[in-house]
Short mmCIF file of C-alpha atoms in Angstrom, two decimals:
data_model
loop_
_atom_site.label_atom_id
_atom_site.label_comp_id
_atom_site.label_asym_id
_atom_site.label_seq_id
_atom_site.Cartn_x
_atom_site.Cartn_y
_atom_site.Cartn_z
CA MET A 1 145.37 161.77 95.58
CA LEU A 2 147.51 161.92 99.08
CA PRO A 3 146.30 165.30 100.89
CA ALA A 4 149.73 166.32 101.62
CA ALA A 5 151.03 165.75 98.08
CA ALA A 6 147.88 167.72 96.86
CA GLY A 7 148.46 170.73 99.25
CA LEU A 8 145.77 169.88 101.52
CA PRO A 9 145.91 169.03 105.23
CA PRO A 10 147.37 165.56 105.93
CA LEU A 11 144.88 162.74 107.15
CA PRO A 12 144.98 162.08 110.64
CA PRO A 13 146.52 158.56 111.70
CA LEU A 14 144.27 155.54 111.28
CA THR A 15 143.08 154.53 114.68
CA PRO A 16 140.59 151.60 115.35
CA LEU A 17 138.19 154.51 116.05
CA ARG A 18 138.61 156.03 112.51
CA LEU A 19 138.18 152.56 111.07
CA LEU A 20 134.42 153.04 111.81
CA THR A 21 134.18 156.92 111.56
CA ALA A 22 136.20 157.58 108.68
CA TRP A 23 133.59 158.07 105.52
CA ARG A 24 133.75 160.16 102.31
CA PHE A 25 131.02 160.87 99.67
CA GLU A 26 132.06 159.83 96.21
CA PRO A 27 129.75 160.59 93.59
CA ALA A 28 130.94 158.00 90.99
CA VAL A 29 130.80 155.32 93.62
CA VAL A 30 127.41 156.19 94.72
CA ALA A 31 126.11 156.56 91.18
CA ALA A 32 127.38 153.09 90.36
CA CYS A 33 125.99 151.52 93.37
CA LEU A 34 122.59 152.89 92.63
CA ALA A 35 122.78 151.85 88.98
CA LEU A 36 123.44 148.22 89.95
CA GLY A 37 121.07 148.03 92.62
CA GLY A 38 118.25 149.95 90.79
CA SER A 39 118.76 147.85 87.62
CA TYR A 40 118.54 144.70 89.63
CA ALA A 41 115.40 145.87 91.57
CA ALA A 42 113.55 146.72 88.17
CA GLY A 43 114.67 143.30 86.72
CA LEU A 44 113.15 141.62 90.05
CA ARG A 45 109.82 143.58 89.62
CA ARG A 46 109.38 142.47 85.96
CA TRP A 47 110.35 138.86 86.81
CA HIS A 48 107.73 138.82 89.63
CA ARG A 49 105.06 140.49 87.43
CA SER A 50 105.68 137.34 85.14
CA GLY A 51 104.57 135.19 87.92
CA ALA A 52 107.94 133.43 88.28
CA ARG A 53 109.71 132.96 91.78
CA TRP A 54 113.20 134.36 92.42
CA PRO A 55 115.31 132.86 95.29
CA ARG A 56 115.59 135.28 98.32
CA GLY A 57 119.31 134.00 98.65
CA ARG A 58 120.16 135.58 95.45
CA VAL A 59 118.63 138.76 96.10
CA THR A 60 120.55 138.87 99.44
CA ALA A 61 123.87 137.91 97.82
CA PHE A 62 123.56 140.65 95.31
CA ALA A 63 122.70 143.29 97.89
CA LEU A 64 125.72 142.17 99.88
CA GLY A 65 127.91 142.64 96.61
CA VAL A 66 126.61 146.17 96.07
CA LEU A 67 127.15 147.10 99.85
CA LEU A 68 130.73 146.02 99.40
CA LEU A 69 131.24 148.24 96.59
CA ALA A 70 129.83 151.04 98.52
CA LEU A 71 132.12 150.12 101.51
CA VAL A 72 135.21 149.89 99.10
CA GLY A 73 134.68 153.54 97.78
CA LEU A 74 132.92 155.36 100.68
CA SER A 75 134.60 153.98 104.09
CA PHE A 76 137.99 154.13 105.33
CA LEU A 77 138.91 151.95 102.29
CA GLY A 78 138.19 154.98 100.08
CA VAL A 79 139.43 157.66 102.47
CA TYR A 80 142.99 156.04 103.18
CA ASP A 81 143.30 154.18 99.78
CA ASP A 82 146.02 156.71 98.61
CA THR A 83 147.51 156.94 102.07
CA LEU A 84 148.53 153.31 103.11
CA PHE A 85 149.58 150.58 100.76
CA TRP A 86 147.82 147.97 102.84
CA VAL A 87 144.46 149.84 102.51
CA ARG A 88 144.69 149.92 98.72
CA ALA A 89 145.63 146.24 98.85
CA LEU A 90 142.55 145.37 100.73
CA GLN A 91 140.64 147.60 98.57
CA ASN A 92 141.75 146.03 95.27
CA LEU A 93 141.08 142.24 96.83
CA VAL A 94 137.37 143.14 97.89
CA LEU A 95 137.10 144.54 94.29
CA LEU A 96 138.60 141.69 92.54
CA MET A 97 137.66 138.52 94.74
CA VAL A 98 134.73 139.52 97.21
CA ALA A 99 132.28 141.91 95.82
CA PRO A 100 132.23 140.09 92.30
CA LEU A 101 131.55 136.83 93.90
CA PHE A 102 128.43 137.87 95.63
CA LEU A 103 127.20 139.79 92.61
CA ALA A 104 127.65 136.72 90.36
CA VAL A 105 125.49 134.65 93.09
CA GLY A 106 122.84 136.91 92.53
CA ALA A 107 122.32 135.96 88.95
CA PRO A 108 121.95 139.38 87.38
CA LEU A 109 122.29 138.56 84.05
CA THR A 110 119.29 136.16 84.11
CA LEU A 111 117.07 139.20 85.12
CA ALA A 112 118.75 141.44 82.22
CA ALA A 113 118.05 138.75 79.83
CA ALA A 114 114.45 138.44 80.72
CA ALA A 115 114.08 142.29 80.34
CA VAL A 116 115.53 142.40 76.79
CA PRO A 117 112.65 143.20 74.07
CA ASP A 118 111.67 140.51 71.91
CA ARG A 119 112.92 142.11 68.82
CA TRP A 120 116.53 142.19 70.07
CA ARG A 121 116.65 138.79 71.35
CA PRO A 122 117.62 136.93 68.19
CA ARG A 123 120.56 139.23 67.82
CA MET A 124 121.63 138.78 71.63
CA ARG A 125 121.22 135.08 71.19
CA ARG A 126 123.68 134.88 68.25
CA TRP A 127 126.13 137.22 69.79
CA PHE A 128 126.00 135.29 73.17
CA HIS A 129 126.76 131.98 71.40
CA GLY A 130 129.11 133.46 69.04
CA ARG A 131 132.86 132.84 68.57
CA THR A 132 133.82 136.11 70.58
CA ALA A 133 131.86 135.25 73.46
CA GLN A 134 133.33 131.73 73.47
CA VAL A 135 136.87 133.07 73.39
CA LEU A 136 136.06 135.31 76.28
CA THR A 137 134.65 132.65 78.58
CA PHE A 138 137.45 130.13 77.55
CA PRO A 139 138.97 128.81 80.84
CA PHE A 140 142.42 130.12 79.94
CA THR A 141 140.84 133.44 79.13
CA VAL A 142 139.10 133.96 82.23
CA THR A 143 142.17 132.63 84.44
CA ILE A 144 144.34 135.49 82.87
CA LEU A 145 141.39 138.02 83.71
CA LEU A 146 141.65 136.91 87.43
CA VAL A 147 145.42 136.66 87.78
CA VAL A 148 147.05 139.13 85.44
CA PRO A 149 145.21 142.58 86.55
CA LEU A 150 146.71 142.79 90.00
CA LEU A 151 150.13 141.75 88.60
CA VAL A 152 150.15 144.51 85.95
CA LEU A 153 148.97 146.89 88.58
CA TYR A 154 151.64 146.39 90.97
CA LEU A 155 154.56 145.33 89.14
CA GLY A 156 154.59 148.34 86.39
CA PRO A 157 154.15 152.09 86.63
CA LEU A 158 150.20 151.94 86.59
CA TYR A 159 150.13 151.65 90.45
CA GLU A 160 151.56 155.24 91.07
CA GLN A 161 149.34 156.49 88.39
CA THR A 162 146.21 155.48 90.38
CA LEU A 163 147.69 157.27 93.26
CA ARG A 164 148.08 160.47 91.40
CA SER A 165 144.88 160.63 89.42
CA GLY A 166 141.50 159.83 90.50
CA VAL A 167 140.26 159.11 87.05
CA VAL A 168 143.06 156.52 86.45
CA SER A 169 142.22 155.04 89.87
CA GLY A 170 138.31 154.63 89.17
CA LEU A 171 139.03 153.19 85.74
CA VAL A 172 141.50 150.41 87.21
CA SER A 173 139.00 149.59 89.91
CA ALA A 174 136.27 149.33 87.18
CA VAL A 175 138.28 147.00 85.44
CA ILE A 176 139.49 144.93 88.47
CA GLY A 177 135.79 144.65 89.58
CA THR A 178 134.66 143.60 85.96
CA CYS A 179 137.40 141.03 85.45
CA GLY A 180 136.21 139.49 88.75
CA PHE A 181 132.82 139.41 87.88
CA VAL A 182 133.39 137.70 84.48
CA TYR A 183 135.45 134.96 86.48
CA PHE A 184 132.82 134.27 88.88
CA TRP A 185 130.12 134.44 86.50
CA THR A 186 131.70 131.77 84.11
CA ARG A 187 132.75 129.56 86.87
CA PHE A 188 129.73 129.25 89.00
CA ARG A 189 127.25 129.19 85.74
CA ILE A 190 124.34 130.38 87.85
CA ASP A 191 123.67 132.78 84.97
CA PRO A 192 123.71 131.17 81.47
CA THR A 193 127.10 131.20 79.90
CA PRO A 194 128.32 130.94 76.28
CA ARG A 195 130.43 128.02 77.30
CA ALA A 196 129.43 125.01 79.38
CA GLY A 197 132.59 124.17 81.25
CA SER A 198 133.40 121.58 83.92
CA TYR A 199 133.52 122.23 87.50
CA LEU A 200 136.50 120.31 87.84
CA VAL A 201 138.10 122.54 85.52
CA THR A 202 137.14 125.29 87.86
CA LEU A 203 138.81 123.85 90.51
CA TRP A 204 142.12 123.72 88.75
CA ILE A 205 141.94 127.27 87.61
CA THR A 206 141.64 128.07 91.39
CA GLY A 207 144.88 126.44 91.95
CA VAL A 208 146.39 128.50 89.22
CA GLU A 209 144.91 131.64 90.80
CA MET A 210 146.54 130.65 94.17
CA VAL A 211 149.96 130.57 92.51
CA GLY A 212 149.38 133.81 91.00
CA ASP A 213 148.68 135.13 94.63
CA ALA A 214 151.79 133.67 95.90
CA VAL A 215 153.75 135.15 92.98
CA LEU A 216 152.49 138.66 93.64
CA GLY A 217 152.85 138.12 97.31
CA VAL A 218 156.51 136.98 97.22
CA VAL A 219 157.59 139.78 94.87
CA LEU A 220 155.93 142.50 97.14
CA TRP A 221 157.40 140.82 100.23
CA LEU A 222 160.82 140.80 98.77
CA GLY A 223 161.01 143.51 96.33
CA PRO A 224 161.67 147.15 96.26
CA ILE A 225 159.29 149.75 98.03
CA VAL A 226 156.35 150.56 95.47
CA ALA A 227 155.78 154.30 95.19
CA GLU A 228 158.38 154.94 97.86
CA ALA A 229 158.53 158.91 97.16
CA TRP A 230 154.78 158.84 97.27
CA TYR A 231 154.08 157.07 100.50
CA ALA A 232 157.31 158.81 102.35
CA ALA A 233 155.27 162.04 102.59
CA ARG A 234 152.77 160.22 104.95
CA GLY A 235 154.59 161.02 108.06
CA TRP A 236 153.02 158.64 110.41
CA GLY A 237 151.84 154.96 110.77
CA PRO A 238 153.81 151.96 110.01
CA GLY A 239 156.98 152.24 108.23
CA LEU A 240 157.24 151.68 104.32
CA ARG A 241 158.49 148.16 104.31
CA THR A 242 156.14 147.25 107.01
CA ASP A 243 153.10 148.76 105.12
CA GLN A 244 153.93 146.89 102.19
CA LEU A 245 154.55 143.64 104.05
CA ILE A 246 151.22 143.98 105.34
CA GLY A 247 149.68 144.55 101.96
CA ALA A 248 151.53 141.53 100.51
CA GLY A 249 150.13 139.42 103.14
CA ILE A 250 146.67 140.77 102.46
CA LEU A 251 147.00 139.97 98.73
CA TRP A 252 148.38 136.53 99.40
CA ILE A 253 146.95 135.03 102.13
CA GLY A 254 143.80 137.02 102.13
CA GLY A 255 143.31 136.09 98.54
CA ASP A 256 143.61 132.39 99.52
CA VAL A 257 141.19 132.88 102.39
CA VAL A 258 138.47 134.56 100.56
CA GLY A 259 138.80 131.82 97.88
CA LEU A 260 137.52 129.22 100.37
CA PRO A 261 133.73 130.54 99.93
CA PHE A 262 134.22 130.24 96.16
CA VAL A 263 135.34 126.56 96.40
CA GLY A 264 132.59 126.03 98.63
CA VAL A 265 129.79 127.11 96.06
CA VAL A 266 131.63 125.48 93.25
CA LEU A 267 131.60 122.06 95.11
CA HIS A 268 127.80 122.72 95.92
CA ARG A 269 127.10 123.46 92.23
CA PHE A 270 128.99 120.27 91.18
CA THR A 271 127.12 118.13 93.58
CA ARG A 272 123.85 119.51 92.57
CA GLU A 273 124.82 118.96 88.97
CA GLU A 274 125.85 115.55 89.53
CA GLU A 275 122.56 114.72 91.33
CA HIS A 276 120.53 116.10 88.40
CA LYS A 277 122.46 113.91 85.92
CA ALA A 278 121.90 110.88 88.18
CA ARG A 279 118.10 111.71 88.34
CA GLU A 280 117.95 111.89 84.62
CA ILE A 281 119.85 108.58 84.19
CA ASP A 282 117.50 106.79 86.57
CA ALA A 283 114.29 108.26 84.94
CA ARG A 284 115.67 107.02 81.48
CA LEU A 285 116.57 103.62 82.89
CA ASP A 286 113.03 103.49 84.45
CA ARG A 287 111.27 104.26 81.03
CA GLU A 288 113.58 101.88 79.21
CA GLU A 289 112.70 99.16 81.85
CA ALA A 290 108.92 100.01 81.41
CA GLU A 291 109.05 99.86 77.74
CA ALA A 292 110.88 96.26 77.86
CA ALA A 293 108.08 94.85 79.94
CA ARG A 294 105.20 96.25 77.88
CA ASP A 295 106.99 94.72 74.77
CA ALA A 296 107.37 91.33 76.65
CA ALA A 297 103.84 91.38 77.59
CA ALA A 298 102.40 92.10 74.15
CA MET A 299 104.74 89.47 72.42
CA SER A 300 103.43 86.86 75.21
CA ALA A 301 99.79 87.91 74.25
CA GLU A 302 100.43 87.15 70.53
CA LYS A 303 101.52 83.78 70.89
CA PRO A 304 98.92 81.17 69.37
CA ALA A 305 96.70 79.59 72.17
CA GLY A 306 96.66 75.90 72.60
CA ARG A 307 100.12 75.40 71.32
CA SER A 308 101.98 72.82 73.68
CA ALA A 309 105.26 73.82 75.28
CA ALA A 310 106.85 70.85 73.51
CA GLY A 311 105.88 72.22 70.04
CA SER A 312 106.53 75.69 70.48
CA GLU A 313 109.02 77.51 68.43
CA PRO A 314 112.08 78.21 70.58
CA GLY A 315 112.22 81.79 71.65
CA PRO A 316 115.26 84.15 71.71
CA PRO A 317 117.91 83.33 74.21
CA PRO A 318 117.72 84.89 77.45
CA GLN A 319 119.62 88.25 77.70
CA ARG A 320 122.01 88.79 80.30
CA SER A 321 120.91 91.28 83.19
CA ARG A 322 122.70 94.45 82.62
CA LEU A 323 124.53 96.52 85.34
CA TRP A 324 123.23 100.17 85.82
CA TRP A 325 126.23 101.65 84.66
CA GLU A 326 126.34 99.96 81.50
CA ASP A 327 123.45 102.26 80.46
CA ASP A 328 125.33 105.41 81.50
CA PRO A 329 127.11 106.74 78.40
CA GLN A 330 130.11 108.21 80.20
CA LEU A 331 130.45 105.38 82.58
CA ALA A 332 129.98 102.59 79.68
CA GLU A 333 132.80 104.55 77.79
CA ARG A 334 134.96 104.48 80.81
CA PHE A 335 134.46 100.74 81.46
CA ARG A 336 135.04 100.11 77.80
CA ARG A 337 131.40 98.93 77.20
CA ARG A 338 128.84 100.26 74.94
CA PRO A 339 125.22 100.57 76.25
#
């Protein structure tokens, strides 16, 4: 709640120095970060006790995600989120697009699944592959989860409620962060997912998300002032229109900029998946070639000795050599040839 509106001393102007020195203690934020970090560390210890290795990059990514969540709630982003429109816009952008990205790269669900007791695993497996999970992770569904929350927040009465109530603000932040995590979890597929989608579909969804950012940015850029009466009590800093223009630019342009690492991860995952498929195809072709050579050698050894070439029975007609792509089911279908 804005201190002046709550009868408290107003916050001082946000200067470059206060960007670094403005901090607060928020028990809910601290508890959430400790719960996430502690659960991940516990799962990591169990994983290491089993003798398996865990990539250090995943640990680093998850730690960065938790750190970003802490900064959102405890740094100047948490201190001034009810005072400046652009600060809350940056806060929501980090909650939706940045922190969940790093958390998903950390693959926390794999560690959580390894910690599930054996007696619960059949039930969890049935739910994980059930219809509800399939619907929740459908590409259209996760697109809605990424695009709609900010549209609902800024284009309706909910935004001003987040300014007036800390409970509403906390719940909305939790929903935004959860939606972001579900999106990146299902699109990266570093953790197991109920639905094995295509990375090309993910790139299409990224285009839809960019359109959603543009729509929200244009509406905030050209539309009326959001929560005008609330922000008018500030008395310092940029004007209300300028403040909202900065926030609109953060949500629009900033959303596209922070999406670049996401595209990079998707392309990296797509490349690795294609390389893995190519290795599988090569290995299968090598096995088939070796089996054909053994069969040919066995047939040659079974021919009667001493039979002249003129009196020998005619063998099967020679087979046309096959091109490598004719043994790939996907490429063979594309070129209308069957393996």
